[in-house]
Coordinates of C-alpha atoms in Angstrom, one line a residue:
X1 CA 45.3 38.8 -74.6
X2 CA 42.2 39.7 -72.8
X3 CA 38.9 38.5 -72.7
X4 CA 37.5 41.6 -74.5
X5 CA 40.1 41.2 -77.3
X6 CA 39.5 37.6 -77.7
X7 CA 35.8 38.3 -78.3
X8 CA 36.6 41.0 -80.8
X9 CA 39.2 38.2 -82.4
X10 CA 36.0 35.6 -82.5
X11 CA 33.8 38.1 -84.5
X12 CA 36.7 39.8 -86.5
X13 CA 37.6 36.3 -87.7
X14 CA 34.0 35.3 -88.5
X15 CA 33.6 38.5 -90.8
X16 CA 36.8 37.6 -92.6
X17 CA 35.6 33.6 -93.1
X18 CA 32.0 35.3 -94.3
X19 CA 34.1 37.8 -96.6
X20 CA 36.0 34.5 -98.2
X21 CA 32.8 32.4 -99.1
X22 CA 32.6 31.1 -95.3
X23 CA 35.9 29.2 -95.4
X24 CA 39.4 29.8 -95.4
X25 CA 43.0 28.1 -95.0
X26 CA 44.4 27.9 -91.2
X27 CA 47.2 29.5 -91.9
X28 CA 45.9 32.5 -94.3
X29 CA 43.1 32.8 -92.0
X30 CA 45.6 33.5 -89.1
X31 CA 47.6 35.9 -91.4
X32 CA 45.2 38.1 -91.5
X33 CA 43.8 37.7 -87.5
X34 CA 47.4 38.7 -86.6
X35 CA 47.0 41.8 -88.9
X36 CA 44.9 43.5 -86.0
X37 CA 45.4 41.3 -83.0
X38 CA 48.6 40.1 -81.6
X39 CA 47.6 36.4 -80.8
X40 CA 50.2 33.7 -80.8
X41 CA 49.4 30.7 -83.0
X42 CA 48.9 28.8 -79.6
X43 CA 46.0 30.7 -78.5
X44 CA 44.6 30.6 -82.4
X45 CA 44.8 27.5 -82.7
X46 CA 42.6 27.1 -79.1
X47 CA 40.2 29.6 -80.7
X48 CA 39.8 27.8 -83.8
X49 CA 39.8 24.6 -81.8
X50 CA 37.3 24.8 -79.0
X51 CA 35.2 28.0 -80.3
X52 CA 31.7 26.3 -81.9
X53 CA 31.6 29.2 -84.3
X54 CA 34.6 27.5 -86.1
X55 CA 34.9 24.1 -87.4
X56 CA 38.8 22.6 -88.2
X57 CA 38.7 20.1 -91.7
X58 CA 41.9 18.7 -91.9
X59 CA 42.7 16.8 -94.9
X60 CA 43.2 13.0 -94.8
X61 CA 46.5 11.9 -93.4
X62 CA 46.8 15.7 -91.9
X63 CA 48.9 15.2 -88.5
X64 CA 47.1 16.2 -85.3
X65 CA 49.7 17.7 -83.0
X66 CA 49.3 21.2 -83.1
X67 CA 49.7 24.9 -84.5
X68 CA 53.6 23.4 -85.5
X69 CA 52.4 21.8 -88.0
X70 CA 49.6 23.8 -89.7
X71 CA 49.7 24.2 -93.6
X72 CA 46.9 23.9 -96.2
X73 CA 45.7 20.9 -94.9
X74 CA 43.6 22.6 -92.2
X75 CA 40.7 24.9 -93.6
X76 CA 38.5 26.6 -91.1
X77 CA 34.9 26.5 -91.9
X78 CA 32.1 29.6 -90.0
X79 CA 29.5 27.5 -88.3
X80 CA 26.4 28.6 -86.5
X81 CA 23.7 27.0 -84.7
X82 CA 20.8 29.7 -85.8
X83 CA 18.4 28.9 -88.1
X84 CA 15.2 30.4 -90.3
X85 CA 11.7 29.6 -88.7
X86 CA 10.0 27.3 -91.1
X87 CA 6.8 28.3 -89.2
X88 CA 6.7 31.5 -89.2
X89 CA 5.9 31.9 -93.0
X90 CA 2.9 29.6 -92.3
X91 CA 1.9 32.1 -89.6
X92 CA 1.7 29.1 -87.2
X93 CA 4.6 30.2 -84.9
X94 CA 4.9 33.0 -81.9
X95 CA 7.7 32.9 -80.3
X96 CA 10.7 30.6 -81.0
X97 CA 14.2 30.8 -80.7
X98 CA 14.5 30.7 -84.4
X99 CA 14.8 34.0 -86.7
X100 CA 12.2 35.2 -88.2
X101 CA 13.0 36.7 -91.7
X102 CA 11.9 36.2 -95.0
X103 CA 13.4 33.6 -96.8
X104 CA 13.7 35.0 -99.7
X105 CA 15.3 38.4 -98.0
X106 CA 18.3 36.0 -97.3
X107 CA 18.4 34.2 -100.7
X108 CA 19.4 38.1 -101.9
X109 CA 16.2 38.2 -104.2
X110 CA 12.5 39.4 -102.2
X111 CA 10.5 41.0 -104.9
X112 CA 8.4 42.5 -102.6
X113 CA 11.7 43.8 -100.8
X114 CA 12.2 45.9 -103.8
X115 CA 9.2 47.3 -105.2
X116 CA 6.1 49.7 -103.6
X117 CA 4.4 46.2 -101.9
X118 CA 5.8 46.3 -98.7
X119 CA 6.5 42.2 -97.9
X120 CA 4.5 40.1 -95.5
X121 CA 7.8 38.5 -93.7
X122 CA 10.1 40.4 -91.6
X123 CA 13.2 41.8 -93.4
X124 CA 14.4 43.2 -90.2
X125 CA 17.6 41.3 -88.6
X126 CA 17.4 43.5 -85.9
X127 CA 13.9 42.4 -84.7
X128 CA 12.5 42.7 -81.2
X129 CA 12.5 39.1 -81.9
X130 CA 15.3 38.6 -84.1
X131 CA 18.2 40.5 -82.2
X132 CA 18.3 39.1 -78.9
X133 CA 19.0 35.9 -80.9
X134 CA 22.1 37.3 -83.0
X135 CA 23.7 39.0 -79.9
X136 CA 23.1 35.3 -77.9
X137 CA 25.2 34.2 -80.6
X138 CA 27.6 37.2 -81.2
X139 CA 26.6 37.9 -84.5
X140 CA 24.5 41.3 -83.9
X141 CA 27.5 42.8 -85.5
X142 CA 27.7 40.8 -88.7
X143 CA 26.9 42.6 -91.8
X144 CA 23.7 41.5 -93.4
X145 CA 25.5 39.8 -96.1
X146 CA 27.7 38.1 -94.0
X147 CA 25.0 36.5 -92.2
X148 CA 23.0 35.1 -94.5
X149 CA 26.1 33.6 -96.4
X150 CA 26.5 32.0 -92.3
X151 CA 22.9 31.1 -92.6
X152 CA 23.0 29.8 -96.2
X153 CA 25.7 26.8 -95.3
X154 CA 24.6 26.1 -91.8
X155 CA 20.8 25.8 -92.5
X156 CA 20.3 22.5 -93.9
X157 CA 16.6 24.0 -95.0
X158 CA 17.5 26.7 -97.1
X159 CA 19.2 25.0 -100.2
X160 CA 18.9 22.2 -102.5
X161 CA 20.0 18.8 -102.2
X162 CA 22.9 18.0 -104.5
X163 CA 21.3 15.2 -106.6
X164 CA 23.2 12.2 -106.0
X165 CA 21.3 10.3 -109.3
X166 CA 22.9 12.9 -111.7
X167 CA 26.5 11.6 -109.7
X168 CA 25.5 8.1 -110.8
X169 CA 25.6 6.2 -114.5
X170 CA 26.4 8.1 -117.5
X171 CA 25.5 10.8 -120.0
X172 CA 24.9 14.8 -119.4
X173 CA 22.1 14.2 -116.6
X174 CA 23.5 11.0 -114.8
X175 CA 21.0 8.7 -113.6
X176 CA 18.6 11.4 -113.2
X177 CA 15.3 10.7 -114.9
X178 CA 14.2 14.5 -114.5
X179 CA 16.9 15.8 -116.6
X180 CA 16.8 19.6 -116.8
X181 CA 13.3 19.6 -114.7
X182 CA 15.0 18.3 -111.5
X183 CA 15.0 20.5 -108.4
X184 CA 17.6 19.1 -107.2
X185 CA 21.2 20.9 -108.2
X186 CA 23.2 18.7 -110.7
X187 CA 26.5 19.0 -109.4
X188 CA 29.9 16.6 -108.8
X189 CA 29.8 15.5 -105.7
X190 CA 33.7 14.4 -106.0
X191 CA 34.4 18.5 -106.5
X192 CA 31.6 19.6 -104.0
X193 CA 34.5 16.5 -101.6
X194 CA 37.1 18.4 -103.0
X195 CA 38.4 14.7 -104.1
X196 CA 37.6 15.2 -107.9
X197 CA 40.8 13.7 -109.7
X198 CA 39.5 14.7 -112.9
X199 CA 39.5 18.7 -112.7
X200 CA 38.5 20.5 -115.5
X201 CA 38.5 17.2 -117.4
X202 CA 35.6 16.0 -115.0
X203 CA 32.4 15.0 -117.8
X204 CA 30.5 16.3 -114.1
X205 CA 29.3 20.0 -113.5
X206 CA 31.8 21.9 -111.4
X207 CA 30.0 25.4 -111.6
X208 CA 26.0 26.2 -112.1
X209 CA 25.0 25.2 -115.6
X210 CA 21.8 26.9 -117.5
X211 CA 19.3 24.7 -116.1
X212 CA 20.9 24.4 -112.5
X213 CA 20.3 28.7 -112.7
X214 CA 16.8 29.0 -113.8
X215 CA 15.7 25.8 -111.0
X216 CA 17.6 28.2 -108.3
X217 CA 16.0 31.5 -110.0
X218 CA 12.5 30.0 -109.5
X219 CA 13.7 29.1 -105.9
X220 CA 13.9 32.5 -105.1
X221 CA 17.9 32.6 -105.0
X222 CA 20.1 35.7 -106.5
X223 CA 22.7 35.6 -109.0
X224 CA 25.4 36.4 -106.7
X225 CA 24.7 33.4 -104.3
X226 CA 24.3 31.3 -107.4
X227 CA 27.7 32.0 -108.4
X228 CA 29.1 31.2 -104.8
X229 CA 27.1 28.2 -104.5
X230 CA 30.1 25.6 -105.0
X231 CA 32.2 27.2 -102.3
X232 CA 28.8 26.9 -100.2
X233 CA 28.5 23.3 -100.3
X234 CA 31.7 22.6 -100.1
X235 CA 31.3 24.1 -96.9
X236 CA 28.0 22.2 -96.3
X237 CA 30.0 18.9 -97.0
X238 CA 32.9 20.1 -94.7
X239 CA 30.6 21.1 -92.2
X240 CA 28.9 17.3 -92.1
X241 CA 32.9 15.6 -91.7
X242 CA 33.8 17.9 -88.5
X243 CA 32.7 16.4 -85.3
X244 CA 30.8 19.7 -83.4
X245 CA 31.4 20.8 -80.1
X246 CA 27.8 21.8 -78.5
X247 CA 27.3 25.0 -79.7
X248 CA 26.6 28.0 -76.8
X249 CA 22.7 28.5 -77.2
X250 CA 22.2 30.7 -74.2
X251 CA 25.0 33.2 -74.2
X252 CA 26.5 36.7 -75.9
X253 CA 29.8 35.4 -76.3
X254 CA 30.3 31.4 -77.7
X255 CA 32.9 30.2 -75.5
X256 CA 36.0 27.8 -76.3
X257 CA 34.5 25.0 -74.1
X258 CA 34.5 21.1 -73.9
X259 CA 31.1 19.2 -74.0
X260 CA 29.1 20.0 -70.8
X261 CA 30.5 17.3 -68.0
X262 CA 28.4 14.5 -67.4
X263 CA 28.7 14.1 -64.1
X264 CA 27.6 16.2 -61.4
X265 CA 30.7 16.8 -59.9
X266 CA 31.9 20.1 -62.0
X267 CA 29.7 23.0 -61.2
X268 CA 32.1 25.8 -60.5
X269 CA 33.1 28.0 -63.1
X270 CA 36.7 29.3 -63.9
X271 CA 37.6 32.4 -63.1
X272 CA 40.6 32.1 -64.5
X273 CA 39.3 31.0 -67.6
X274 CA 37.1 34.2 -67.4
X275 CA 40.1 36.6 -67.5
X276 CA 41.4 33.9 -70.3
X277 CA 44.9 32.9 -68.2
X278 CA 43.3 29.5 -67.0
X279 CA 46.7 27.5 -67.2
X280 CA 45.5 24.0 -66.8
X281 CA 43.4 24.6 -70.3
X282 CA 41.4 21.3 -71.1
X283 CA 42.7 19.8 -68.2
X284 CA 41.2 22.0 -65.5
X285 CA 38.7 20.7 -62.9
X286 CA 36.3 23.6 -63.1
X287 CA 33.7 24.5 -66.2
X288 CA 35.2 27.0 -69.1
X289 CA 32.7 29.4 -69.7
X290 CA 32.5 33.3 -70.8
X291 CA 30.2 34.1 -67.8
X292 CA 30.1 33.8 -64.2
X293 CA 26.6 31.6 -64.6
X294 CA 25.4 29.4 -66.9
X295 CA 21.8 27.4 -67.0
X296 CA 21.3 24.5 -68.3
X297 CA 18.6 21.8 -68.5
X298 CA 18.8 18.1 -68.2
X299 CA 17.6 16.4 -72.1
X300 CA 17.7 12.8 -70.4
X301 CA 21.1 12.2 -72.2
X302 CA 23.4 15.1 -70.8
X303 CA 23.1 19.1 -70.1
X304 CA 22.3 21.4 -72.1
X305 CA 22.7 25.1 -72.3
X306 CA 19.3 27.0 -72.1
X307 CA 18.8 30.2 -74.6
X308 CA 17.9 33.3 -73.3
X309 CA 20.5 32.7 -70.4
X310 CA 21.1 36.2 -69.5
X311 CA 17.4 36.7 -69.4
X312 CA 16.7 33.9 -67.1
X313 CA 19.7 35.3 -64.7
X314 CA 18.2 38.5 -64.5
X315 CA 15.1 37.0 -63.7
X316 CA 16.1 34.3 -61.0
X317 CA 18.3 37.5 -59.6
X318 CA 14.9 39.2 -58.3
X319 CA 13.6 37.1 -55.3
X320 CA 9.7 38.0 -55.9
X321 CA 10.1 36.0 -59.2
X322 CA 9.2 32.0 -59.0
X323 CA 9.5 31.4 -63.1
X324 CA 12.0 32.6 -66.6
X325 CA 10.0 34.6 -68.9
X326 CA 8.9 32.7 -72.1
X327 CA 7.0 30.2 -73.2
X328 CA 8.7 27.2 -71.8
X329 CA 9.7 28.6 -68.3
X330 CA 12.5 27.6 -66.0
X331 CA 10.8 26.9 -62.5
X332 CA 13.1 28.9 -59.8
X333 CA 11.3 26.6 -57.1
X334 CA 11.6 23.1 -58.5
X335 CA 14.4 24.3 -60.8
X336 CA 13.0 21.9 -63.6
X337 CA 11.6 22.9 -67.3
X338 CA 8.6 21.0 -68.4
X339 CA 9.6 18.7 -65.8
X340 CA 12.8 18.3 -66.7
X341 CA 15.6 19.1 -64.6
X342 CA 17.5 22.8 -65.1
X343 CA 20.5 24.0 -63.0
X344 CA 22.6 26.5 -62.5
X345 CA 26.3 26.8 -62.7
X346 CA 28.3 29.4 -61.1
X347 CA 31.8 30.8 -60.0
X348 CA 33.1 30.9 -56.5
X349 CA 31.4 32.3 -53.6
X350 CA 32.5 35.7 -53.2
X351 CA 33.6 35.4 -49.7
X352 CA 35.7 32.6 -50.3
X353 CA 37.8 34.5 -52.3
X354 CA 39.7 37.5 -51.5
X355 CA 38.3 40.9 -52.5
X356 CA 40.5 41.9 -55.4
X357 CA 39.2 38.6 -57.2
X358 CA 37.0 39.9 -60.0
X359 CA 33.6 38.0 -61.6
X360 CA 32.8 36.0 -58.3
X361 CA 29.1 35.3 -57.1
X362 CA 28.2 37.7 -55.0
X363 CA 25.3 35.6 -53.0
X364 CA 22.8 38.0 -51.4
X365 CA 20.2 36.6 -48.4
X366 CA 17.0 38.8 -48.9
X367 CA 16.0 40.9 -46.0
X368 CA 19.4 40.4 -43.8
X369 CA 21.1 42.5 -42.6
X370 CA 18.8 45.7 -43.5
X371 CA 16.6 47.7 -41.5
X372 CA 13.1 47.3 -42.1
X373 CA 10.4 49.7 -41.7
X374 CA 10.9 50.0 -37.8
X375 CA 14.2 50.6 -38.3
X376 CA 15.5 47.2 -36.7
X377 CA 18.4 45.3 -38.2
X378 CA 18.8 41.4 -38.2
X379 CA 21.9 40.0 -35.7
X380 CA 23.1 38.4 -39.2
X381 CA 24.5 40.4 -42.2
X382 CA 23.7 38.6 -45.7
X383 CA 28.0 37.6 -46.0
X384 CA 27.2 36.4 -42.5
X385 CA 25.0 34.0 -43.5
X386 CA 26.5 32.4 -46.8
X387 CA 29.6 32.0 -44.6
X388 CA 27.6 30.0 -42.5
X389 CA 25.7 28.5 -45.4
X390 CA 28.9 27.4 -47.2
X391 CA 30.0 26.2 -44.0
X392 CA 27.4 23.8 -43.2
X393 CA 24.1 23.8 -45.8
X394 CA 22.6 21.5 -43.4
X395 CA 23.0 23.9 -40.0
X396 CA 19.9 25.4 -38.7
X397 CA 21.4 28.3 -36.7
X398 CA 19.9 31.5 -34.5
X399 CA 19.2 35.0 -36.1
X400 CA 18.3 37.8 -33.7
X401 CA 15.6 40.9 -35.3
X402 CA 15.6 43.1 -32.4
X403 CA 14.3 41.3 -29.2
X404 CA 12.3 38.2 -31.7
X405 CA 14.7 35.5 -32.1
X406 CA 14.8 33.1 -35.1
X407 CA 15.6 29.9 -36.5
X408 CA 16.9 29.7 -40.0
X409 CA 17.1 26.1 -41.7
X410 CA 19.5 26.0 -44.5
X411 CA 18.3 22.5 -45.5
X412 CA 14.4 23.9 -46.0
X413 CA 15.1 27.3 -46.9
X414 CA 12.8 28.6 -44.2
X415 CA 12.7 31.1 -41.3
X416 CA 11.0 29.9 -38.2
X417 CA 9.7 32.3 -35.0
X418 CA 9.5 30.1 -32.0
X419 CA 7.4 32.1 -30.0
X420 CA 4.5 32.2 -32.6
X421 CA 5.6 28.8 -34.5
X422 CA 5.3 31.1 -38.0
X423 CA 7.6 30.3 -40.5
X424 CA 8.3 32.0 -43.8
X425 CA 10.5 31.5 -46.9
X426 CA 13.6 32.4 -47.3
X427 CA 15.6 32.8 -50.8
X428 CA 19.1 33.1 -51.3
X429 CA 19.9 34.4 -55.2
X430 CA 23.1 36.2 -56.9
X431 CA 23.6 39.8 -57.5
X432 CA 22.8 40.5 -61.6
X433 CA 25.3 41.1 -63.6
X434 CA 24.6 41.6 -67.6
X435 CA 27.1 40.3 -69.9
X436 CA 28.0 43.9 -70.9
X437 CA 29.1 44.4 -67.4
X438 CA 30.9 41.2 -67.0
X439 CA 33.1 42.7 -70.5
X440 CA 33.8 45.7 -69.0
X441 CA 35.0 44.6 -65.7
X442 CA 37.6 42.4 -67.3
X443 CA 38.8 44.8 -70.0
X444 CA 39.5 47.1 -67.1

């Protein structure tokens, strides 16, 4: 299957999970993948496994082995990391890598949204602010509905608490000493587990009563998310069991990855993971990742991915520019993020690989190897020097301009002319390539 198609299976997937209240059996859920896509249950079950936009339940006792023995046990729950802004109703935020929408736009119900009054808050997913986010994330596709059903049982802000006094003592309200004037919904938290073993017989709430409808009315929400509101928290209490992998802030496509390595030692991407035939899987050396770069910043526990990522790539790729757009900045200099430290990952060097090799890093040495405005060309081509870099990134070796000879330090990064004892900085960065390009190359 190719990379292109296995995106397409990612989002195709999600829409179906969104479709079936945001969770779905393993099995059923493949059923209906295989439909469109011909994907073998092994590479499903690595989707479903290692993508962040999915989280596997299983069922207590449920055997771990594999895709052999999948049955009902196994539900697959749509996870994102994307939230709401809770500060940008207050007017007290700018820019954030939160969505800004109106909260009651998502909740289905914005009076404002449907009368003459046009409403303060954005109802526009597809924002100058709001899209970059979404295609980050791969959702820019997603219907409307289907996101904010996404939104609704990921963001742990936009619904009530289940009260967990009406769970406790007895009569119609529980413990609960607000009775019908709680804001909290009065649910069984033994269905909302899915480990109720009294069903229908259950002297709990297993659907919205009366009350539990007008406290979620005044809230803002609509009737048809009220109805589906079971299914969402059972999600919500699914979603709290699994144990996440990182989700993929800074990218178009959420990869099937492992946590980000710890150690220092792994910094070259796959790029046979890239054209998704890696064969060693979980055990190869080199980083699993859907581009050839990836950013990240150092928390003080681990690396994490940076947002924006194909922003900051495009940036770092023009050698005039010293910082990332945005209001936190990466430093291309100190490569550090309010002091913290940021690097960048990358695939092979492109001239250690041989030329049909697709999606390597094609390192480019400003100024080398071009003629200038007098027409004279350094001794040096740019491929020249990153063999020589790659070589030795310690070497200070001998570049000819003409009749001026040079010394270039690979250690300092700088240029020096003997003769004059000038020196000047010199900057090594990659050739750009947008995530749009890096699809197409490998569906062709």
């Amino acid at each position: 299957m190719s990379y292109a198609s296995y995106a397409r299976v990612i989002h195709y997937a999600t829409s179906i999970l969104c479709c079936n209240k945001g969770s779905m059996d393993l099995v059923e859920l493949y059923r209906k993948v295989f439909r469109r896509f011909d994907i073998t249950e092994n590479d499903f079950w690595y989707i479903v496994r290692k993508c962040p936009r999915f989280a596997v339940v299983r069922s207590a006792g449920a055997s771990e082995r594999g895709p052999e023995d999948w049955g009902s046990d196994c539900t697959v729950v749509a996870k994102t990391s994307l939230r709401i802004c809770k500060n940008y109703t207050k007017y007290e935020c700018g820019d954030c890598q939160e969505l800004h929408l109106c909260k009651y736009f998502v909740y289905g119900n914005c009076r404002y949204g449907k009368g003459r009054k046009q409403c303060k808050f954005s109802h526009d997913v597809r924002s100058e602010h709001n899209y970059p986010l979404l295609r980050e994330c791969t959702l820019h596709e997603l219907h409307e509905e289907d996101l904010f059903l996404l939104l609704l049982q990921n963001d742990p802000t936009l619904l009530p608490e289940v009260c967990s006094h009406y769970n406790k003592g007895s009569g119609p309200y529980g413990a609960c000493t607000f009775k019908a004037t709680c804001t909290k919904l009065h649910i069984c938290q033994h269905f909302i587990q899915d480990d109720c073993r009294f069903g229908h017989r259950c002297k709990r709430l297993h659907a919205v009563d009366e009350y539990g409808r007008r406290m979620l009315e005044e809230r803002g929400l609509s009737g048809e998310i009220i109805h589906d509101l079971p299914f969402i928290y059972k999600n919500v209490y699914r979603l709290s069991l699994n144990t996440p992998y990182p989700e993929r802030e800074g990218m178009a496509l959420e990869p099937m990855v492992r946590p980000a390595p710890q150690s220092e030692e792994r910094t070259e991407i796959c790029l046979h993971f890239l054209r998704r035939n890696c064969r060693f899987q979980d055990q190869c050396i080199r980083i699993h990742f859907n581009l050839p770069y990836k950013w990240e910043v150092f928390d003080g526990e681990c690396w994490r991915d940076l947002r924006h990522m194909e922003e900051i790539e495009r940036t770092y790729c023009d050698p005039r520019n010293t910082h990332s757009p945005g209001s936190r900045p990466v430093d291309f200099l100190t490569m550090t993020r309010d002091s913290d430290p940021v690097r960048r990952l990358s695939t092979a060097s492109s001239v250690n690989k041989p030329p049909h090799y697709i999606l390597t890093t094609q390192w480019l040495w400003i100024e080398y190897g071009k003629a200038d405005d007098k027409q004279r060309v350094t001794s040096l081509t740019s491929r020249d020097l990153e063999v020589a870099y790659l070589t030795d990134s310690n070497a200070e070796i001998t570049v000819m301009k003409g009749h001026r000879q040079y010394y270039l330090s690979f250690q300092d990064m700088y240029q020096r002319n003997p003769k004059h004892n000038t020196k000047r900085k010199v900057r090594r960065r990659p050739r750009f390539i947008s995530i749009t390009e890096v699809e197409e190359k490998i569906a062709r």
